[in-house]
Amino acid sequence: MTGHLDTIERIVAADSRRLIEVFKDLHRHPELGFNEVRTARIIAQALSDLGFTVTTGIARTGVVAVLANGPGPVVMYRADMDALRVPEATGLDYASSDPSLGHMCGHDAHVTWMLGLAKVLAETTDFWSGTAVLVGQPAEELISGAAAMVDDGLYDVAPKPDVFIAMHTAPVRVGMVAAAGGERMAGTDQLDIVFHGVGGHGSMPQLARDPVLMAAQAVVQFQSIVSRTVPPSEAAVLTVGSIQAGTAYNVIPDRALLKVNLRWFNPAVREQMLTGIRAICAGVASGYGMPDDRMPEITMAGGSTPLVNDDALTDRLATALGGMLGADNVVRQLPALTGSEDCHLLKGPHHDVPLAYLLVGVADPQLCAEAATRGQLFPYTPHSPKYVVDLSAIPLGTRIAARAMLEFLTSGRF
């Protein structure tokens, strides 16, 4: 046990400077979902250089790398690649070079951790056996990249996994890991809702049918769906994240777009929210005299079921990581989050594959302590313009990822 842990530590320590530079480079060059061309190229080159068999272009930018090393389990590891349309406000000297985009959810760290664990695997083939499958996934933020990879032939180039591992940054102190079984994250749906109207001059609204007003009334009425139709015992969130309409002060446009996000655990609650949205949209449009062929158009633009961790698998990893980090630094019980993921959809038709999805602390401990004195849970939240992955989390996250993979690839236990 000690020898293998020491080997991981030695390899990661020797690689830390390179990994931090890789992370900084990825952070400077964020790319949106399905446009992660540069990021995918970096992953593919690095894994190919380490001896992995690499396939690119799955769902446009997805990367799959396979390292077969004798008989044993197939262990899949996922790192998502995409950034957000959120301007960065961290003040870092390696901040995003694009003023409109930023890695404000830590996916740059996810990619770096995967590249670091790949080096560990490549240099320790003498003490593990099996097949490692590493996946660079596009478009997690769109909640559509995982399903797109499966649809585009993921399992034509990758074997069915026996174990599936994924990790995500969390704004808690570096050194903490959450490895909790059961239902972890909510299901989600993304909806595009287009209200049609009749455009006209802003000075003569009586001659138009204003879709901006229709959309605004719908947004207000949506709030009653959760508060007045979903049982208080059920978790549900309905968020309108964007309203897009018009280009001028004095012009009533002929369409308005709402981008709506749902979060749920119970499929019946999901259907309740969707039914309410459809009814409200139709009712508002009818009230403004829109004919049947001009009713609002609702398009499902991506979604995922709730993420569920396998209890036994996650418990085994929690014990293993406790031996490396200290048991007090591993959280084994945690309330389910209304955040969402799509990584488990990478299982595709193989629904029985057990998943362990870990949350890894990346925040400066001093910032966490200061936030606690202010009564705040976190110093910042994911998707915030000030979301920062402390550089000390890069080698530590790599060690955690490598330890998790090798827990299942080594013969017997560590």
XYZ file of C-alpha atoms in Angstrom:
414
model
C 0.000 0.000 0.000
C 2.593 2.511 1.103
C 4.809 1.776 -1.886
C 2.055 2.460 -4.404
C 0.986 5.676 -2.677
C 4.597 6.802 -2.572
C 4.900 6.093 -6.299
C 1.845 8.220 -7.090
C 3.208 11.001 -4.904
C 6.632 10.855 -6.560
C 5.263 10.935 -10.120
C 2.816 13.765 -9.433
C 5.388 15.798 -7.510
C 7.814 15.550 -10.425
C 5.033 16.537 -12.827
C 3.452 19.330 -10.778
C 5.162 22.255 -12.466
C 4.106 21.029 -15.916
C 0.556 20.354 -14.760
C 0.174 23.846 -13.309
C 1.379 25.365 -16.575
C -1.066 23.181 -18.512
C -3.858 24.338 -16.212
C -2.931 28.003 -16.630
C -2.833 27.583 -20.406
C -6.267 25.947 -20.474
C -7.612 28.649 -18.184
C -6.360 31.368 -20.523
C -8.065 29.758 -23.512
C -11.672 28.836 -22.593
C -13.903 27.293 -25.255
C -17.670 26.815 -25.257
C -19.479 23.486 -25.594
C -18.894 21.611 -28.877
C -16.215 24.192 -29.752
C -13.432 22.848 -27.531
C -11.127 22.370 -30.527
C -7.912 23.577 -28.918
C -8.600 21.802 -25.625
C -9.374 18.527 -27.394
C -6.186 18.819 -29.424
C -4.124 19.263 -26.238
C -5.761 16.211 -24.647
C -5.337 14.042 -27.717
C -1.671 14.924 -28.163
C -0.781 14.426 -24.506
C -2.514 11.043 -24.248
C -1.145 9.838 -27.566
C 2.374 10.718 -26.397
C 1.786 8.550 -23.305
C 0.889 5.506 -25.410
C -2.907 5.654 -25.282
C -4.915 4.754 -28.379
C -6.738 8.008 -29.064
C -9.905 8.705 -31.051
C -10.967 12.284 -31.691
C -13.997 14.003 -33.187
C -16.668 12.071 -31.290
C -19.621 14.480 -31.051
C -17.444 17.049 -32.849
C -14.816 17.615 -30.161
C -14.999 14.605 -27.835
C -11.842 12.579 -27.163
C -11.579 8.939 -26.084
C -8.246 7.391 -25.085
C -7.740 3.725 -24.228
C -4.751 2.132 -22.510
C -5.007 -1.663 -22.394
C -2.616 -3.287 -19.946
C -3.499 -6.948 -19.680
C -6.505 -8.679 -18.113
C -8.604 -6.922 -15.540
C -11.423 -4.422 -15.136
C -12.272 -1.630 -17.554
C -12.274 1.661 -15.647
C -13.647 4.788 -17.336
C -12.767 8.305 -16.216
C -14.466 11.443 -17.519
C -13.211 15.045 -17.691
C -15.484 17.704 -19.187
C -13.811 20.409 -21.270
C -16.160 23.339 -21.861
C -16.159 26.818 -20.386
C -18.947 29.334 -19.802
C -20.126 32.578 -21.319
C -19.222 34.315 -18.073
C -16.650 37.148 -18.077
C -13.862 36.426 -15.604
C -13.260 38.865 -12.742
C -10.570 37.060 -10.732
C -7.668 39.389 -11.522
C -5.376 36.399 -12.047
C -2.305 36.932 -14.190
C -3.417 33.908 -16.228
C -7.054 35.024 -16.546
C -9.093 34.305 -19.664
C -7.814 35.910 -22.846
C -11.419 36.177 -24.054
C -13.332 38.947 -22.265
C -16.660 37.177 -22.803
C -15.730 33.627 -21.733
C -14.266 32.003 -18.655
C -13.500 28.678 -16.998
C -15.686 29.574 -14.028
C -16.635 25.995 -13.123
C -13.241 24.302 -13.005
C -13.372 22.209 -16.150
C -9.826 23.340 -16.894
C -8.802 21.620 -13.668
C -10.758 18.508 -14.657
C -8.799 18.215 -17.898
C -5.493 18.816 -16.119
C -6.243 16.163 -13.503
C -6.986 13.652 -16.257
C -3.740 14.397 -18.065
C -1.855 14.025 -14.790
C -3.473 10.714 -13.880
C -2.746 9.470 -17.418
C 0.957 10.016 -16.793
C 0.708 8.091 -13.529
C -0.999 5.196 -15.313
C 1.563 5.190 -18.129
C 4.452 5.050 -15.659
C 3.017 2.368 -13.352
C 1.960 -0.357 -15.779
C 4.067 -2.823 -13.821
C 1.667 -2.783 -10.879
C -1.765 -2.465 -12.462
C -3.688 -4.598 -14.913
C -6.817 -3.910 -16.900
C -7.974 -1.192 -19.288
C -8.156 2.537 -18.618
C -10.618 4.568 -20.710
C -10.217 8.339 -20.462
C -12.934 10.577 -21.907
C -12.651 14.269 -22.750
C -16.321 15.251 -22.879
C -17.670 18.334 -24.650
C -20.656 20.463 -23.726
C -21.364 19.474 -20.142
C -22.665 22.973 -19.472
C -25.172 22.465 -22.276
C -26.216 19.164 -20.677
C -25.898 17.505 -24.057
C -22.291 16.427 -24.611
C -22.440 13.008 -22.935
C -25.487 11.803 -24.848
C -24.018 13.208 -28.051
C -20.847 11.155 -27.587
C -22.843 7.962 -27.077
C -24.969 8.719 -30.137
C -21.842 9.389 -32.197
C -20.231 6.018 -31.527
C -18.443 6.201 -28.171
C -18.837 2.458 -27.697
C -17.551 1.707 -31.172
C -14.079 2.674 -29.904
C -14.365 2.160 -26.137
C -15.133 -1.073 -24.289
C -18.021 -1.231 -21.839
C -16.693 -0.057 -18.451
C -16.929 -2.105 -15.283
C -16.431 1.024 -13.188
C -17.042 4.692 -14.001
C -15.358 7.585 -12.142
C -15.796 11.336 -12.532
C -14.686 14.296 -10.440
C -15.761 17.934 -10.173
C -14.295 20.943 -8.435
C -16.091 22.297 -5.372
C -15.580 25.686 -3.658
C -14.496 24.150 -0.352
C -10.964 24.044 0.994
C -8.215 22.208 -0.814
C -7.751 18.790 0.762
C -11.453 18.010 1.172
C -13.287 15.424 -0.936
C -16.955 14.466 -0.932
C -17.512 10.790 -1.729
C -21.139 10.101 -0.847
C -23.387 7.394 -2.215
C -26.939 7.598 -3.481
C -28.737 10.393 -5.294
C -26.251 13.246 -5.685
C -27.516 15.713 -8.269
C -30.839 16.710 -9.747
C -32.234 15.927 -13.144
C -32.447 18.923 -15.433
C -34.050 20.188 -18.617
C -33.209 23.159 -20.827
C -36.122 24.737 -22.720
C -36.187 27.336 -25.484
C -39.585 29.047 -25.565
C -40.397 31.358 -28.466
C -43.368 33.709 -28.134
C -44.649 34.931 -31.505
C -46.270 38.323 -31.826
C -47.042 41.018 -34.339
C -44.343 43.638 -34.649
C -45.013 47.328 -34.902
C -44.117 50.870 -33.908
C -43.617 51.497 -30.198
C -45.923 54.522 -30.406
C -48.860 52.433 -31.651
C -48.939 49.286 -29.472
C -52.625 48.761 -30.178
C -51.705 47.743 -33.738
C -49.166 45.155 -32.576
C -49.197 42.023 -30.426
C -46.292 42.467 -28.047
C -44.310 39.224 -27.469
C -42.124 40.974 -24.872
C -45.153 41.519 -22.676
C -46.311 37.941 -23.285
C -42.903 36.617 -22.259
C -42.799 38.848 -19.187
C -46.224 37.675 -18.020
C -45.209 34.051 -18.578
C -42.055 34.512 -16.481
C -44.113 35.860 -13.582
C -46.720 33.111 -13.860
C -44.034 30.398 -14.027
C -43.194 31.182 -10.407
C -46.544 29.798 -9.306
C -45.788 26.364 -10.774
C -43.323 25.368 -8.053
C -44.852 27.417 -5.242
C -48.453 26.372 -5.830
C -48.540 23.073 -7.713
C -45.488 21.078 -6.597
C -45.796 19.488 -3.138
C -43.579 21.250 -0.583
C -41.940 17.915 0.212
C -40.577 17.665 -3.338
C -37.494 19.475 -4.628
C -38.045 21.551 -7.759
C -36.417 24.627 -9.308
C -37.594 26.644 -12.312
C -35.239 29.363 -13.526
C -35.557 31.731 -16.475
C -31.956 32.465 -17.336
C -32.412 34.603 -20.435
C -34.981 36.820 -22.126
C -34.083 37.843 -25.678
C -36.238 40.186 -27.761
C -35.943 43.217 -29.957
C -33.091 45.523 -30.950
C -34.482 49.083 -30.748
C -36.151 51.429 -28.266
C -39.217 52.176 -30.339
C -39.883 48.907 -32.155
C -42.161 46.178 -30.869
C -40.548 42.924 -32.102
C -42.394 39.971 -33.530
C -40.785 37.340 -31.299
C -39.333 36.883 -27.831
C -37.180 33.984 -26.620
C -37.065 32.613 -23.077
C -34.351 30.179 -21.963
C -35.715 28.134 -19.085
C -34.000 25.635 -16.807
C -35.682 22.983 -14.629
C -34.249 20.938 -11.744
C -36.001 17.907 -10.279
C -35.507 14.506 -8.679
C -38.951 12.977 -9.138
C -39.933 12.424 -12.810
C -43.556 13.175 -11.886
C -42.476 16.626 -10.681
C -40.680 17.177 -13.972
C -43.879 16.405 -15.887
C -45.828 18.697 -13.583
C -43.504 21.604 -14.340
C -43.557 20.943 -18.086
C -47.352 20.716 -18.100
C -47.594 23.996 -16.215
C -45.183 25.752 -18.584
C -47.147 24.608 -21.649
C -50.461 25.699 -20.148
C -49.181 29.120 -19.082
C -47.542 29.828 -22.444
C -50.663 28.856 -24.374
C -52.916 30.810 -22.047
C -50.862 34.002 -22.259
C -50.645 33.849 -26.052
C -54.356 33.140 -26.401
C -55.125 36.066 -24.137
C -53.295 38.349 -26.561
C -55.251 37.043 -29.496
C -52.615 34.888 -31.118
C -54.097 32.247 -33.470
C -53.485 28.530 -33.079
C -50.735 28.504 -35.695
C -48.851 31.238 -33.803
C -48.820 29.621 -30.381
C -45.502 29.587 -28.443
C -42.950 27.036 -29.623
C -41.262 25.013 -26.869
C -38.067 23.171 -27.765
C -36.281 20.776 -25.413
C -32.644 21.806 -25.759
C -30.853 19.252 -23.606
C -31.335 17.505 -20.312
C -30.259 14.808 -17.928
C -31.708 12.452 -15.361
C -30.614 12.685 -11.700
C -27.059 11.531 -11.003
C -26.904 8.565 -8.629
C -23.692 7.274 -7.083
C -23.308 3.558 -6.474
C -23.192 3.113 -2.695
C -20.645 0.291 -2.552
C -18.329 1.799 -5.151
C -18.364 5.240 -3.576
C -17.865 3.827 -0.087
C -14.824 1.900 -1.282
C -13.347 5.048 -2.792
C -14.115 7.063 0.337
C -12.163 4.554 2.410
C -9.270 4.551 -0.058
C -9.079 8.340 -0.207
C -9.365 8.561 3.562
C -6.174 6.534 3.761
C -4.438 9.107 1.571
C -5.991 12.389 2.770
C -7.079 11.477 6.284
C -10.551 10.197 7.113
C -11.631 13.594 8.484
C -11.055 15.142 5.045
C -13.462 12.801 3.244
C -17.164 13.658 3.461
C -19.232 10.498 3.182
C -22.708 11.936 3.784
C -24.002 14.946 1.921
C -27.459 16.254 0.978
C -28.341 15.895 -2.691
C -27.591 19.029 -4.705
C -29.940 20.737 -7.138
C -26.985 21.251 -9.437
C -26.960 18.864 -12.397
C -24.562 16.804 -14.493
C -24.722 14.652 -17.600
C -21.600 12.521 -17.132
C -23.637 9.455 -16.146
C -25.287 9.545 -19.574
C -21.914 8.443 -20.952
C -22.921 4.971 -19.750
C -25.302 4.933 -22.690
C -27.032 1.558 -22.924
C -24.941 0.153 -20.064
C -27.198 1.348 -17.267
C -25.820 -1.181 -14.789
C -22.313 0.323 -14.720
C -21.634 1.653 -11.188
C -20.660 5.322 -10.924
C -18.630 7.226 -8.344
C -18.821 11.000 -8.786
C -16.505 12.892 -6.428
C -16.456 16.546 -5.423
C -12.932 17.844 -4.853
C -12.170 20.976 -2.840
C -10.262 23.648 -4.759
C -10.602 26.818 -2.652
C -7.807 28.511 -0.712
C -8.257 27.434 2.945
C -7.714 31.023 4.115
C -10.530 32.272 1.860
C -12.770 29.509 3.195
C -12.002 30.517 6.786
C -12.756 34.163 6.015
C -16.042 33.208 4.346
C -17.017 31.173 7.409
C -16.503 34.218 9.666
C -18.957 36.092 7.437
C -21.495 33.318 7.792
C -21.014 32.123 4.209
C -20.746 28.482 3.175
C -18.291 29.198 0.349
C -15.975 32.050 -0.656
C -17.559 31.942 -4.141
C -19.861 29.688 -6.116
C -19.496 27.820 -9.411
C -20.312 30.000 -12.435
C -19.327 33.097 -10.468
C -16.989 35.541 -12.292
C -14.640 35.121 -9.309
C -14.483 31.320 -9.211
C -10.860 30.331 -8.584
C -9.148 26.955 -8.508
C -6.230 27.330 -6.114
C -3.038 26.123 -7.784
C -2.331 23.737 -4.902
C -5.460 21.810 -5.969
C -3.868 20.855 -9.296
C -1.332 18.293 -8.022
C -3.631 17.202 -5.196
C -6.564 16.621 -7.547
C -4.257 14.615 -9.791
C -3.235 12.426 -6.856
C -6.890 11.884 -5.941
C -7.815 10.947 -9.508
C -4.873 8.564 -9.846
C -5.605 6.955 -6.488
C -9.240 6.449 -7.468
C -8.361 4.827 -10.795
C -5.712 2.559 -9.330
C -8.061 1.410 -6.578
C -9.786 -0.667 -9.255
C -6.966 -1.350 -11.697
C -4.521 -2.870 -9.236
C -4.855 -6.577 -8.516
C -6.512 -6.841 -5.147
C -6.620 -3.794 -2.905
C -3.905 -1.281 -2.168
